[in-house]
Structure formats: structure tokens, C-alpha cells
Coordinates of C-alpha atoms (C1' of nucleotides) in Angstrom, one line a residue:
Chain X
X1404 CA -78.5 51.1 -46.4
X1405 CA -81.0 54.1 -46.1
X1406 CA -79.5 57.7 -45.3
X1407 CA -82.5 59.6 -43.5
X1408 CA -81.9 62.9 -42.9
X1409 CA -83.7 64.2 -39.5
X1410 CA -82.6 68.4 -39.6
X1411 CA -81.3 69.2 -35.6
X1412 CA -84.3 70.1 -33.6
X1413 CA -83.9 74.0 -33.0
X1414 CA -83.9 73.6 -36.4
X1415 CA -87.1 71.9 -36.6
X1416 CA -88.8 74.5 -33.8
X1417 CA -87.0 77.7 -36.1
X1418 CA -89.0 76.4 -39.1
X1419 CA -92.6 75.8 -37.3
X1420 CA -92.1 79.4 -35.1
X1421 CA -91.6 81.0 -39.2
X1422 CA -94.3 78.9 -40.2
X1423 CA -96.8 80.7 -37.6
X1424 CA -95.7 83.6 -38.0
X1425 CA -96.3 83.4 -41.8
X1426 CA -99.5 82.0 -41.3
X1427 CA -101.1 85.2 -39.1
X1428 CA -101.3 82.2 -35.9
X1429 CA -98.9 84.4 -34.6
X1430 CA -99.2 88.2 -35.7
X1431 CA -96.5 91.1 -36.0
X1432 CA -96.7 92.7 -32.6
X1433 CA -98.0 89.4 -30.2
X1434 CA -95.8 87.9 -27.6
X1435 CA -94.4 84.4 -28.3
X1436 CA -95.2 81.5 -25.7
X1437 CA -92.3 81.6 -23.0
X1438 CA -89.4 79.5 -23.2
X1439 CA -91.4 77.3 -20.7
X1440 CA -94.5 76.7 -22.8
X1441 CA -91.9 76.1 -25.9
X1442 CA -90.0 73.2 -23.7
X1443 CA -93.4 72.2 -22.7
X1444 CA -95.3 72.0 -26.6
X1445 CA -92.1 70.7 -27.7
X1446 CA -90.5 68.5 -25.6
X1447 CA -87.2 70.0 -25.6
X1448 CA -84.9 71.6 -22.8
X1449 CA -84.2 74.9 -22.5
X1450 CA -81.0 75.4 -23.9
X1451 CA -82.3 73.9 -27.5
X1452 CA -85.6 76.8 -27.4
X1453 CA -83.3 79.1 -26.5
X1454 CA -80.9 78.4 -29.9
X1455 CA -84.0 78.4 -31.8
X1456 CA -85.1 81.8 -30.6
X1457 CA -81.7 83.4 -30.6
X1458 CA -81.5 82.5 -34.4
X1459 CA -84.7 83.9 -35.1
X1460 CA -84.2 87.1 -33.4
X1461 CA -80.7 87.4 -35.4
X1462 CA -82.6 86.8 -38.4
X1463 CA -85.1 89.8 -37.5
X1464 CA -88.5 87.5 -36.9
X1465 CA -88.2 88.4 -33.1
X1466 CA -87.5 91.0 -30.5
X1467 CA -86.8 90.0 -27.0
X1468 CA -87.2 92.3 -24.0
X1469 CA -85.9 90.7 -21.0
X1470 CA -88.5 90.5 -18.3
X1471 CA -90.9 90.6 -20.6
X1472 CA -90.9 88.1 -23.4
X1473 CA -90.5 87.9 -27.0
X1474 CA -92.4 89.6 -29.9
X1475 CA -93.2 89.4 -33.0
X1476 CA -91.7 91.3 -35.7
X1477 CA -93.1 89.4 -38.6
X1478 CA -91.7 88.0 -41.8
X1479 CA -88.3 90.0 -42.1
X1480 CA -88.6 91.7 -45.0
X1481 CA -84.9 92.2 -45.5
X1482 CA -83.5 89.5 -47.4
X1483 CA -81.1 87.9 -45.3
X1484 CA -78.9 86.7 -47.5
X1485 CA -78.7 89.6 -49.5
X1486 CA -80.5 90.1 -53.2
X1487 CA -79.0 89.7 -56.4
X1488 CA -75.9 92.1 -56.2
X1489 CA -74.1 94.1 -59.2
X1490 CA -70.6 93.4 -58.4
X1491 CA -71.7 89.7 -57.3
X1492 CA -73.2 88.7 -60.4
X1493 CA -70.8 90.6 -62.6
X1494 CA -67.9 88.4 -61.0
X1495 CA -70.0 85.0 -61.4
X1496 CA -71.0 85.6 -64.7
X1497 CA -70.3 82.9 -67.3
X1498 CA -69.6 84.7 -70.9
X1499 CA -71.7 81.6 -72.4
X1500 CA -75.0 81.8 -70.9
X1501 CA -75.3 86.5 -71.5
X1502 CA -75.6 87.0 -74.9
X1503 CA -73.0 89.5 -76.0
X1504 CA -69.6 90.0 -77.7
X1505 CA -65.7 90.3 -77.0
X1506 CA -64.7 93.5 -77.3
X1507 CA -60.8 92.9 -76.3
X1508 CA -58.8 91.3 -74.1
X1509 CA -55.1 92.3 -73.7
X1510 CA -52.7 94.1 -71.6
X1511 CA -53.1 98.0 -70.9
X1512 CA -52.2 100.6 -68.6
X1513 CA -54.0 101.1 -65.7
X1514 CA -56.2 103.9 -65.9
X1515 CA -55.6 106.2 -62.7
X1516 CA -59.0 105.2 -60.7
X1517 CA -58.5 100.9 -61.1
X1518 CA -55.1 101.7 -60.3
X1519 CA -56.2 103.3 -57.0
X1520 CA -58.8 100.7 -56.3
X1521 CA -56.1 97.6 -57.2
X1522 CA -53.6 99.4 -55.0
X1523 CA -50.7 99.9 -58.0
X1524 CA -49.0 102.4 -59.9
X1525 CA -51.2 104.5 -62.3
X1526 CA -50.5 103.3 -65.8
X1527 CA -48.9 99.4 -64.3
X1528 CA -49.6 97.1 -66.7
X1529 CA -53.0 95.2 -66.4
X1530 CA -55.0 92.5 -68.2
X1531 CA -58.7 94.5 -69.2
X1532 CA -61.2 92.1 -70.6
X1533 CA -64.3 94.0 -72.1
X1534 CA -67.5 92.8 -73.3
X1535 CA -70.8 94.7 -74.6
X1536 CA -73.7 92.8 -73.9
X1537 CA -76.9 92.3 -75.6
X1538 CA -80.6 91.9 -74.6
X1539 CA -83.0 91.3 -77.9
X1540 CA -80.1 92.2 -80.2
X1541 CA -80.0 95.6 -78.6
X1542 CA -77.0 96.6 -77.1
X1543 CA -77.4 97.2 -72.6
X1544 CA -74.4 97.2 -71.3
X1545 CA -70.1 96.9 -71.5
X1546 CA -68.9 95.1 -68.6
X1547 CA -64.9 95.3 -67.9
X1548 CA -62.6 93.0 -65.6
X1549 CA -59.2 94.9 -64.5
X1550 CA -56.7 92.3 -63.3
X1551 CA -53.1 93.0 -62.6
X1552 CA -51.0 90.7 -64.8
X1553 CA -49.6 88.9 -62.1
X1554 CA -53.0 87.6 -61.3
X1555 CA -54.5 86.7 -65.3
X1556 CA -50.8 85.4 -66.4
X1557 CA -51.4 82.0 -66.8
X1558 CA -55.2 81.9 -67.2
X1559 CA -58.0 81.7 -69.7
X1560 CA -58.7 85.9 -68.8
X1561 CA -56.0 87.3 -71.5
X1562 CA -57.6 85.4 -74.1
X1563 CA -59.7 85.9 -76.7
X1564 CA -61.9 82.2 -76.3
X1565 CA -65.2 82.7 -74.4
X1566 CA -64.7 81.8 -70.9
X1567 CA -66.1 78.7 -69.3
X1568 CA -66.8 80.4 -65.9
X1569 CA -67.4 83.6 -64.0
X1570 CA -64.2 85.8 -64.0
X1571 CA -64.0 84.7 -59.5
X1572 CA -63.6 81.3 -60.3
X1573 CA -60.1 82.5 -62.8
X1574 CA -59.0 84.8 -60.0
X1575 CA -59.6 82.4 -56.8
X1576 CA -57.3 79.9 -58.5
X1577 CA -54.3 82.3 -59.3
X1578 CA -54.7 83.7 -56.1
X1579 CA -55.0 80.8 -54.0
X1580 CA -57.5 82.2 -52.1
X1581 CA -61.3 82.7 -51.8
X1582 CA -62.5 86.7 -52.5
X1583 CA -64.3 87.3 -49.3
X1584 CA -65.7 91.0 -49.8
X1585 CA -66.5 93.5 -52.5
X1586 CA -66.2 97.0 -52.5
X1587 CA -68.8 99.1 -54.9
X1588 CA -68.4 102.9 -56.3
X1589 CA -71.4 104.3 -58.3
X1590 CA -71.3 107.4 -60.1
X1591 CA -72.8 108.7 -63.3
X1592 CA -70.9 110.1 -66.5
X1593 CA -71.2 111.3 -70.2
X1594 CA -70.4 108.7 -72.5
X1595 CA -67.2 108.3 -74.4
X1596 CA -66.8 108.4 -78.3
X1597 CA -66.3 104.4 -78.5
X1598 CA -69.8 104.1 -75.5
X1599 CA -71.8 106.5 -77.9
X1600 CA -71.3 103.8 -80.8
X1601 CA -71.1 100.6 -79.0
X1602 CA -74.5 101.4 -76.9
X1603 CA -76.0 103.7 -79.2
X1604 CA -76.8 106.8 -76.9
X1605 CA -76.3 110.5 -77.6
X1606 CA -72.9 111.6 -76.5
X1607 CA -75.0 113.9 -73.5
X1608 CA -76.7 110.8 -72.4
X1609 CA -76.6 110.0 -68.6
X1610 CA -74.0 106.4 -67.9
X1611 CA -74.8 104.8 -64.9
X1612 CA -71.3 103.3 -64.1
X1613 CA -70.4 100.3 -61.5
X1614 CA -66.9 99.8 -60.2
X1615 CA -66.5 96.7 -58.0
X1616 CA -63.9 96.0 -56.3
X1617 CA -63.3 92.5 -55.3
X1618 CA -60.9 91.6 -52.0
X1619 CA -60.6 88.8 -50.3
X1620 CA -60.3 88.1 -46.3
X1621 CA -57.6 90.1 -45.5
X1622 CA -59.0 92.9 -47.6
X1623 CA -56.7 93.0 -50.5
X1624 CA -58.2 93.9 -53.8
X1625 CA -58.3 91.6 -56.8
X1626 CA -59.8 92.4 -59.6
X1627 CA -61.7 95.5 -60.6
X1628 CA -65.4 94.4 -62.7
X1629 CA -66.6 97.4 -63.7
X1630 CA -70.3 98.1 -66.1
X1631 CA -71.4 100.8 -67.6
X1632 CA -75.0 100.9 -68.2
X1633 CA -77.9 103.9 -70.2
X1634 CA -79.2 105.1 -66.9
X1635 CA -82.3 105.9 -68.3
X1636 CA -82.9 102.4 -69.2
X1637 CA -81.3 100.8 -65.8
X1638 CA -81.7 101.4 -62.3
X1639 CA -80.0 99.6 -59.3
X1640 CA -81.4 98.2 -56.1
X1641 CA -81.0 97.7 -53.1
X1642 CA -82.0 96.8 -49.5
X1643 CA -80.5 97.0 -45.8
X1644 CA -81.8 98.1 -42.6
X1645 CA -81.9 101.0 -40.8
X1646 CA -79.3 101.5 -37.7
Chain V
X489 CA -73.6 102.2 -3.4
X490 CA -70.9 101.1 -6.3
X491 CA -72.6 99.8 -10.0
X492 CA -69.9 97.5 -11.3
X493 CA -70.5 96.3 -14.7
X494 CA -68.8 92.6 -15.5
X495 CA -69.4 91.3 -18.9
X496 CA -70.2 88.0 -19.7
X497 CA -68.0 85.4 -19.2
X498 CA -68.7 84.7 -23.4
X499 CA -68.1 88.0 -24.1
X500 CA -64.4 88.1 -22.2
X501 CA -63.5 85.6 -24.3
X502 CA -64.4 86.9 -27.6
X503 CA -62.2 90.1 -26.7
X504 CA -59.6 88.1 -26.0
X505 CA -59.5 85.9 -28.7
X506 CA -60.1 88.9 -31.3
X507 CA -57.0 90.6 -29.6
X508 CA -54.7 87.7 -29.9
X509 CA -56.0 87.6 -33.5
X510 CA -55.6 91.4 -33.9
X511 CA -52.0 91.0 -32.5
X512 CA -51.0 88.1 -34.6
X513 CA -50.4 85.7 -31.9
X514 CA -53.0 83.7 -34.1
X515 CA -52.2 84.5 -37.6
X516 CA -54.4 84.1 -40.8
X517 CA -54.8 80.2 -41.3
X518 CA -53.6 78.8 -38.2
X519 CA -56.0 76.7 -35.9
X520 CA -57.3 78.0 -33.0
X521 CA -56.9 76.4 -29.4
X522 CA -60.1 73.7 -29.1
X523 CA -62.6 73.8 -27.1
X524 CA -61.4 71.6 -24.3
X525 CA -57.9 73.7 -24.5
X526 CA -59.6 77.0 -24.4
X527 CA -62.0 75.6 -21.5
X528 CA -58.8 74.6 -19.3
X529 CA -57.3 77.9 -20.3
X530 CA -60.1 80.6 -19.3
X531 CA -61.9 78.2 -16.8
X532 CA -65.3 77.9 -18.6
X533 CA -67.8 75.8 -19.4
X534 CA -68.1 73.7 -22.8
X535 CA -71.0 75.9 -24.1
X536 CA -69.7 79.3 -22.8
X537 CA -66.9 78.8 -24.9
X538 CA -69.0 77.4 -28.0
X539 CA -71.0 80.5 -27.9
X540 CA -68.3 82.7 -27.9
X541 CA -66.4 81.1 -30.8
X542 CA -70.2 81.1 -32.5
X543 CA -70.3 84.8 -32.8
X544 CA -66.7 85.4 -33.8
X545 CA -67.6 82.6 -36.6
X546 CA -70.7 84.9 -37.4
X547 CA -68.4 88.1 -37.9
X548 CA -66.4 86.1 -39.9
X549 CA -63.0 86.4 -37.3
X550 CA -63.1 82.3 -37.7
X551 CA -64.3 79.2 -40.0
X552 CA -65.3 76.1 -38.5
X553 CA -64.6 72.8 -40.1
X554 CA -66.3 70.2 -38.0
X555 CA -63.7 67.3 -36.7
X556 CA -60.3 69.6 -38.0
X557 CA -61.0 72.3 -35.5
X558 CA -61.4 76.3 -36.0
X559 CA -59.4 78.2 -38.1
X560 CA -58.2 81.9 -38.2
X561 CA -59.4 84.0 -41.0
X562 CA -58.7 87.5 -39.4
X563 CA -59.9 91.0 -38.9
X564 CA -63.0 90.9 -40.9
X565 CA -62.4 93.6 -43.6
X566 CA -66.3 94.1 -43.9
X567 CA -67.6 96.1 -41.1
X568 CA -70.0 94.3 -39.8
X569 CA -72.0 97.5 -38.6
X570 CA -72.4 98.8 -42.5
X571 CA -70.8 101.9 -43.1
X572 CA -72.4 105.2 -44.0
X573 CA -75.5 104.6 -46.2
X574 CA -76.9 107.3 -48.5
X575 CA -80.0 106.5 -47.7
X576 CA -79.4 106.6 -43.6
X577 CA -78.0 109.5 -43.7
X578 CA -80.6 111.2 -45.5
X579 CA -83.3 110.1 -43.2
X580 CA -81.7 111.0 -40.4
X581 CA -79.7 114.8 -41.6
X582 CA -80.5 117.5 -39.6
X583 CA -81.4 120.6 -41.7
X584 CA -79.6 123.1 -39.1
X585 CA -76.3 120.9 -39.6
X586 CA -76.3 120.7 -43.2
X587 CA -75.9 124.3 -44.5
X588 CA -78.2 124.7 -47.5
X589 CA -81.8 126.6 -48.3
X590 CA -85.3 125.1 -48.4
X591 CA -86.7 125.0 -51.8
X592 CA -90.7 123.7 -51.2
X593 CA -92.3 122.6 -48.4
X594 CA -96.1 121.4 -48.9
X595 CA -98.6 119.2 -50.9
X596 CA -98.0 118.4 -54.6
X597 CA -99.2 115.6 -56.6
X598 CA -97.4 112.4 -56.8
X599 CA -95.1 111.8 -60.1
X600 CA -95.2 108.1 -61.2
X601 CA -91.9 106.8 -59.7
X602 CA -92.6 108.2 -56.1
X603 CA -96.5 107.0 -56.1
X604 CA -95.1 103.3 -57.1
X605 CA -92.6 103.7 -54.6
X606 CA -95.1 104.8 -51.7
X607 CA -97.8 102.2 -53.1
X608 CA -100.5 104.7 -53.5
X609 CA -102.1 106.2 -56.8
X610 CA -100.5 107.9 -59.2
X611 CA -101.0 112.2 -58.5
X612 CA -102.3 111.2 -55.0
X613 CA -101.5 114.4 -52.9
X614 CA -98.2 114.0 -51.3
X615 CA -95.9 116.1 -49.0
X616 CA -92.8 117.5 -50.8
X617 CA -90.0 118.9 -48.7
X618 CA -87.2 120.1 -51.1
X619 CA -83.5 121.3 -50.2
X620 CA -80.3 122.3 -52.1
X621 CA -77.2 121.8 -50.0
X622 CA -74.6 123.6 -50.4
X623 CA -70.8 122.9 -49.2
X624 CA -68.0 126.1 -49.2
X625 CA -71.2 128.3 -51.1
X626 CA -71.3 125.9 -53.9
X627 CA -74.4 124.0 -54.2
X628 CA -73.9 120.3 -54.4
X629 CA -77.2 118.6 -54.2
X630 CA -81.0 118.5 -54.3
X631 CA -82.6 116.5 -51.3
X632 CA -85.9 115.8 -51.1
X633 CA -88.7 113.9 -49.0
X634 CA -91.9 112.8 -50.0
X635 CA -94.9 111.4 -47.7
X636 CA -98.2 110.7 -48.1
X637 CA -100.2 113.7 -47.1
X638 CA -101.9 111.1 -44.2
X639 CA -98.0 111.2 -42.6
X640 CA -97.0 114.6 -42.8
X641 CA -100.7 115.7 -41.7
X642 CA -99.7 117.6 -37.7
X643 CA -95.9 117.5 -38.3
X644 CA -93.6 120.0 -39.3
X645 CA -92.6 118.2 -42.3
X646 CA -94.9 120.4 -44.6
X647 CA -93.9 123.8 -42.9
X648 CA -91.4 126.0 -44.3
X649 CA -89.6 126.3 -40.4
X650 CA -86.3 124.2 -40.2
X651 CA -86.7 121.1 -39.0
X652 CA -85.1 120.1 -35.4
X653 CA -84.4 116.6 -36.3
X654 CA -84.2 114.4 -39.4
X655 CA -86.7 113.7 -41.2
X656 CA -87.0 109.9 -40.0
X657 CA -88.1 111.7 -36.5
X658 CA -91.3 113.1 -37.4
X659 CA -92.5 110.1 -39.6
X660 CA -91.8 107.7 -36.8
X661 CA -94.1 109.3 -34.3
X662 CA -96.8 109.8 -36.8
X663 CA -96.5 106.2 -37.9
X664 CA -96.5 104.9 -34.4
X665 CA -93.8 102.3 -35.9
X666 CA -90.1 102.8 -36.1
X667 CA -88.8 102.5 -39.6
X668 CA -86.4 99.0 -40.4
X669 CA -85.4 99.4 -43.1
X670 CA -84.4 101.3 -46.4
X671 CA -84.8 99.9 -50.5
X672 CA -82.6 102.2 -52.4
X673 CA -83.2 102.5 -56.3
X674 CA -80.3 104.7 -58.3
X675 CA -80.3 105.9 -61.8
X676 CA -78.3 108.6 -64.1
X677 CA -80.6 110.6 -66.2
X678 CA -79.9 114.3 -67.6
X679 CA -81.0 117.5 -65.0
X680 CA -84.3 119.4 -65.3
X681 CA -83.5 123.3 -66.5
X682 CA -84.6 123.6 -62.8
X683 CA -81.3 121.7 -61.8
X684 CA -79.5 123.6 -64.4
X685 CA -80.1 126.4 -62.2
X686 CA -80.0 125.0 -59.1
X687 CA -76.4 122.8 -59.5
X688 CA -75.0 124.9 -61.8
X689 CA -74.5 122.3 -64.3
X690 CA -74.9 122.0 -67.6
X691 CA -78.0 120.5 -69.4
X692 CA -75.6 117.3 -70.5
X693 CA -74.5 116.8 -67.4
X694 CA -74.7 113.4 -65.9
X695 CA -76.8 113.2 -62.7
X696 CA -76.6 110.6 -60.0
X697 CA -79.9 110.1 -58.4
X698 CA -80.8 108.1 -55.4
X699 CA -84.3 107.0 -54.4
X700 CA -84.5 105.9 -51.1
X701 CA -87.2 104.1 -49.7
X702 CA -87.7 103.5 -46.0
X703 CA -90.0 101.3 -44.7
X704 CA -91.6 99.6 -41.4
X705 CA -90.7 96.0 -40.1
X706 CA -93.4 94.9 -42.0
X707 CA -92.4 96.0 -45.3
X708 CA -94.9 98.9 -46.1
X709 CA -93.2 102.4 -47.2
X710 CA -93.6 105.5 -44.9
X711 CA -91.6 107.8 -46.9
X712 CA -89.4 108.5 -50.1
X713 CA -86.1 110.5 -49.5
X714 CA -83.9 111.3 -52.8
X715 CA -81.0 113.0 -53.6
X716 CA -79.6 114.4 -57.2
X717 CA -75.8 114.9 -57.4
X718 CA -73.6 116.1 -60.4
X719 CA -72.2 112.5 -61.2
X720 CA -68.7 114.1 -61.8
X721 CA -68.5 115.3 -58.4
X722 CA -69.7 112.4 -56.3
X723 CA -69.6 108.9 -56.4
X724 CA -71.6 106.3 -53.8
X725 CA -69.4 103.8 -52.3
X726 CA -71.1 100.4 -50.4
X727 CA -69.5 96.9 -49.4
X728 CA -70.8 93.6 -49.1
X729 CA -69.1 89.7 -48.8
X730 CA -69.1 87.5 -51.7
X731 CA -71.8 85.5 -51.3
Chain I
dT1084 C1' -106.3 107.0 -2.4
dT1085 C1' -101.6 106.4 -2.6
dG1086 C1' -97.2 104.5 -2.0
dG1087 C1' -94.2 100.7 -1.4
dT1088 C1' -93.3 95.7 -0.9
dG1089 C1' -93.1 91.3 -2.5
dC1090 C1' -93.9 87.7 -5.7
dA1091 C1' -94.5 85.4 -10.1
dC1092 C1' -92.9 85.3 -14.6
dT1093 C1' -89.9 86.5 -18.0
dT1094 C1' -85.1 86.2 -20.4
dG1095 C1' -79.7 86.1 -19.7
dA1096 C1' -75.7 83.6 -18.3
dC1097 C1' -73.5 79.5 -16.9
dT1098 C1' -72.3 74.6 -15.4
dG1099 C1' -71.3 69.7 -16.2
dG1100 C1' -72.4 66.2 -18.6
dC1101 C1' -74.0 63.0 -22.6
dC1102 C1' -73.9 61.1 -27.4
dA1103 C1' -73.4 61.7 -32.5
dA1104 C1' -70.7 62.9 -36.5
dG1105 C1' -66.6 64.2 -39.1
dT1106 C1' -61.3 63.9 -39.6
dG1107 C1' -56.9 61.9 -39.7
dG1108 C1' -53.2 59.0 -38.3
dG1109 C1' -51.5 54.7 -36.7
dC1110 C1' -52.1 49.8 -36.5
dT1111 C1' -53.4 45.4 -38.1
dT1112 C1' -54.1 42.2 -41.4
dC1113 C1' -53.8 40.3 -45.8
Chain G
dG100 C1' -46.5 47.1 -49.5
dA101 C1' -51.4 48.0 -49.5
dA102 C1' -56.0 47.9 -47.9
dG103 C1' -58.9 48.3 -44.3
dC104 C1' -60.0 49.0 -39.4
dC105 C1' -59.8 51.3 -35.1
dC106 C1' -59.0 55.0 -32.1
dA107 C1' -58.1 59.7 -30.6
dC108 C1' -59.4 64.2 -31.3
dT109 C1' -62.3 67.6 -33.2
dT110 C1' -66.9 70.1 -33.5
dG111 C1' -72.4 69.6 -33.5
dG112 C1' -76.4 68.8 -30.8
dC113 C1' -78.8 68.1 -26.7
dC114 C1' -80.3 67.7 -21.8
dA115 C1' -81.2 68.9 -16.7
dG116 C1' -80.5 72.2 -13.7
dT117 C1' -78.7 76.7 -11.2
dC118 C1' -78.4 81.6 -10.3
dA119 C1' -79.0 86.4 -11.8
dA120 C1' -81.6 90.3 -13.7
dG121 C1' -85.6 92.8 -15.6
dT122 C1' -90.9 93.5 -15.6
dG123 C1' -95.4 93.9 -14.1
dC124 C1' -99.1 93.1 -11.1
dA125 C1' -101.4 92.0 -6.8
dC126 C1' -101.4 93.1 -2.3
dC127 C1' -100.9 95.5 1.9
dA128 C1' -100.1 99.4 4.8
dA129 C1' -100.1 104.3 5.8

DNA sequence: TTGGTGCACTTGACTGGCCAAGTGGGCTTC
DNA sequence: GAAGCCCACTTGGCCAGTCAAGTGCACCAA
């Protein structure tokens, strides 16, 4: 029993239209062949070029005027599926693989900004779990997780053992539910007594500090991950397009 | 003569199904009508009615599980048209709407960070446009633009009149291009005694700073905007789904 | 020369139909 | 009763064709 794998064939016409493009066959401002000449080179109907273009002009390879044809945009130089995000890879990361340490996990009260972003009383109880981690034995960052108790009763996040996964795969359980979304705020600050020591800084140094907000489809928050980070030895990045 | 403007068939249908989803007839979780039901119901055609459910899948109103049916997920919480981006709205502020003073308008060399980020030599001759804004006679942040002297060469950029339009305007037309899209970098570092001045902060202070580069469809940078705010006074807020 | 007409070519929207693949429940068979 | 098969229903993919709308150029007439 053999399982061959043939992809659709839009698919197959997506891949060699991004392979010429790649290639310079067909460069950034040149029309595509018509739909025609596409059903004709490839021996497909209409509706099946058509799929193939609409995807790649989603995708940003294309434009299409109508009367006119389609053109080349080249290689898109957005990533599509977006880079490597703060909030994302705070909430996927696994305690084993960083190199760092525990600082606490417990119950506190809610400070009065994740209170706002979890939507609950200022000074509710909630479960904060706190980590400094290292790079080379030197200290780069402390990264927090905010959950209301509700959500960590039960789970592995109120305790002091390492965790086995990221902190979404703990809160997608006790929720029930997939996050969908996250929300990020960015600002900068002076550090704190405890930051000065734990990241060695001055106490006028310039924090870079990352609150995100995780939701899920229906756009209720989660769980808070927040990092603070030396903004002199950290910058963040990003990419999206204009309009 | 009477111009009456129909929409699509496809499009119909995704208005309606987002209102029913909107109004709860089709809650969270529950299936949607098939194909073959919402063909009898609406009177289209199998693929009209596949393409309509497509792009509601693509905006995240709906999940598809092939041979189960479609499911509701509901309003997606992420606008799918991104919100307000630092960036953006640098590029395209109008200096008569924002109320603020021009600082520096001409050549200058290039400091390290820009020239990398304009891919040309570092203390290459650039174009520097500098602004404070200010909000209720309080100054609130330093904007700034800088091009490669080739760019601003013929434009207003490096005069010290105000400018009509945004700055994404002139470099356009002298790049014969439109701009796509925009790689933001952000950092906190500690003002200049310049900024001291200029903000009215103290030398301690934290500063937010965002680099933002904009680029053609092709990738290559046309022009660095930036903007330095007191880190207690703003934050940047941005949203993105999970993966 | 200039202005307008018409046609060829392009993409957009839509129809009606086909077969394949995934899912789940009921039925048959052991 | 349990295992396995079959079938109805779902979505995925594809085809052949129609009509409409936008664009640009060749052609023709004034």
C-alpha cells in the first residue's frame, strides 16, 4: 500500500508562477501570460488558473488590473505568516530549553495595569510566575505570566517545578479554548530596586518593557506575559505593510 | 441615465452571513447551514457560495473542517485592516495638522543605525527633517525623517517651508515606486541633553524610540522616519493572532 | 490631423456539473 | 455484544462554458 501525495494543481501552478518570479523569468513590473495562455501551458480550466492567481495576489506576488492583466510585484517581502513575535514566543516558551531561573510563583494582587488588561478588579488575586533569564551566564531579561486564579488553579503554573511547556499550552487547557489573538503595549521605564540587581543596570538605565495580552476568539483576555528587557542591549522588530 | 451599483452575488452573501453571525442567530460554535442548504436558500451556484464562505474563513468569521461542515467562530476580534501603526502614521502626518515647530531641515551625515537602516555607508550625506510636537503647549515628541540626499534632491523635504502632505508623498514621486511596506525597530535608551531640553525630561528618563523603515515592494528602503517619546507618557499598542 | 467607433483582449462573476476525500452513524455479520 | 462494512452527508478540487466589464489599439470618417 503506497500513499503518494500529488499537492492540488493550483497548487502546483502557485509554486512554478513563485518559482519564475524568483528566478528573474518573470521580473518585478512584467505582465503575467493571460489566464488563456496559463490554461493553454498548463492544461487546466479556467476556474483552477484563476484560484492560483487569486492566491498569489492575496499573498502580494501579483497585482491585477482588470482589462489589462496581471503584474508582477515580486517576491513579497513581507513575511506572510508573520516573523518571530514577542508576545508569541513568550507564550510558547518552554522554561527547559531558555536558560534562566524561577524567581516566584504564587498568588498576588493585581497590579492596577494587568488588572485593566485581564479585565478584573485592581488588586483581585492572581497567580504571577516570574523568571530572569540568562544568555552566557549574563542576566537579559525577567519575563512574567499574570493569570487570574481561576485560570492557573489546578495547573502546573502556581508551582515552583519547571514547566514542561509554554505557559499557552497550561492556559488553553483550563480555558477550554484556543487563544486566538494577542494584544501588545510597549513602553519604556526606569528600573525598579529588585530590576537594578536582578539585571545589573544603573537605577537610570532605559527598560524596554512588553506587555502581552493574550485573548482568545471572542476577544477575552487570558493571561498577561509580560518582559522587561536593557533597552540598550535589545531592540524589537517588526514588519507590516503600508495601507 | 441611472448608475446602479449591485454587488456580487458572493459578496451578498457574506453580509448576510456575517449579520446573522453578528446578531447571534448563529452563535459561537454552532455549524453553519452547508453548502447545498445555503445554495437552496440564496439561489446560487455551488462555487458562488464556496467563495463566499472562503473569505469569511480567511477573516477568521468561520473554521472549516472538511466532511463535519463549517463552524462559527464569530466576530473576529483582530481587525483585519490593522489598526493605527506608529510607523503609518508617521509617514503619512501632515505638518500643518500636527501642531509642533521644525527643528532642522537639510543635509547631515548619516549616524550608524540610520546608514544600516537605508543600506548606504556610514556618514553618507543624508536629508534630516526634524520636528518636536507638541500637544496643549507641552512638547511630547521628536519626529524625524531621514533620506538619502539622491531622494530628497528637488523636493521640499530639505526646505524649512511646511510641508503640504506627509512625508510618504514626496518620497513616492521621487522614487517613482509607492512604498509597501514598513520594518519598525524600537528600543529605550536615555535622552541626549538636547532632548533634555527639548521634552523637558530629565536626563534618567526613559525614552521610547521607534525607528521606522519604509520600503518599496521589492524590499529596498526609501526612507527612515523616527519618533522619541518620554516612555512614561506613552506606550505603543499593536495586535496580532496567535500563530 | 483629429476625433470617435469598434473590436480584440483582458479580468470578474456565475452556472451546473463531476469525482475525490473526510466524517459519522446505522446496519450487517460474526 | 462487538467488530467491521456501507452509506449518507459534508467539504475539496476540477472542468467546460456563459455573460459582463474594463483597457487599449487599429481603423475610419470628418
Amino acid at each position: 500500500m503506497t500513499f503518494e501525495y500529488t499537492p492540488p494543481k493550483y497548487a502546483q501552478l502557485i509554486a512554478e508562477l513563485e518559482r519564475r518570479i524568483d528566478s528573474g523569468e518573470y521580473p518585478p513590473g512584467s505582465p503575467l501570460p493571460s489566464e488563456h495562455q496559463l490554461m493553454a501551458e498548463f492544461g487546466m480550466a479556467r476556474p483552477t488558473v484563476v484560484k492560483a492567481l487569486g492566491v498569489l495576489r492575496d499573498q502580494g506576488w501579483i497585482v491585477t488590473h482588470q482589462g489589462k492583466g496581471r503584474f508582477v510585484r515580486g517576491r513579497p517581502a513581507m513575511p506572510t505568516a508573520q516573523q518571530v513575535r514577542t508576545g508569541r514566543e513568550l507564550l510558547d516558551r518552554n522554561e527547559a530549553q531558555v536558560s534562566g531561573r524561577l524567581l516566584s510563583a504564587g498568588e498576588v494582587e493585581a497590579p492596577n495595569r494587568i488588572a485593566t488588561y485581564l479585565g478584573i478588579k485592581p488588586a483581585s488575586p492572581v497567580v504571577l510566575r516570574r523568571s530572569l533569564v540568562e544568555h552566557d551566564g549574563e542576566p537579559i531579561e525577567i519575563s512574567s505570566a499574570w493569570l487570574p486564579v481561576a485560570v492557573a488553579d489546578g495547573t502546573a503554573l502556581a508551582e515552583s517545578a519547571d514547566l514542561k511547556h509554554g505557559v499557552r499550552r497550561y492556559v488553553e487547557s483550563a480555558a477550554g479554548a484556543s487563544l486566538d489573538h494577542i494584544v501588545e503595549h510597549v513602553t519604556a521605564r526606569n528600573p525598579t530596586k529588585e530590576e537594578c540587581g536582578l539585571l545589573g543596570v544603573k537605577s537610570s538605565a532605559a527598560l524596554l518593557t512588553v506587555y502581552a495580552v493574550a485573548c482568545d476568539a471572542t476577544g477575552r483576555p487570558w493571561v498577561v506575559v509580560e518582559t522587561v528587557l536593557p533597552g540598550d542591549r535589545h531592540e524589537l522588530e517588526d514588519a507590516y505593510p503600508i495601507l
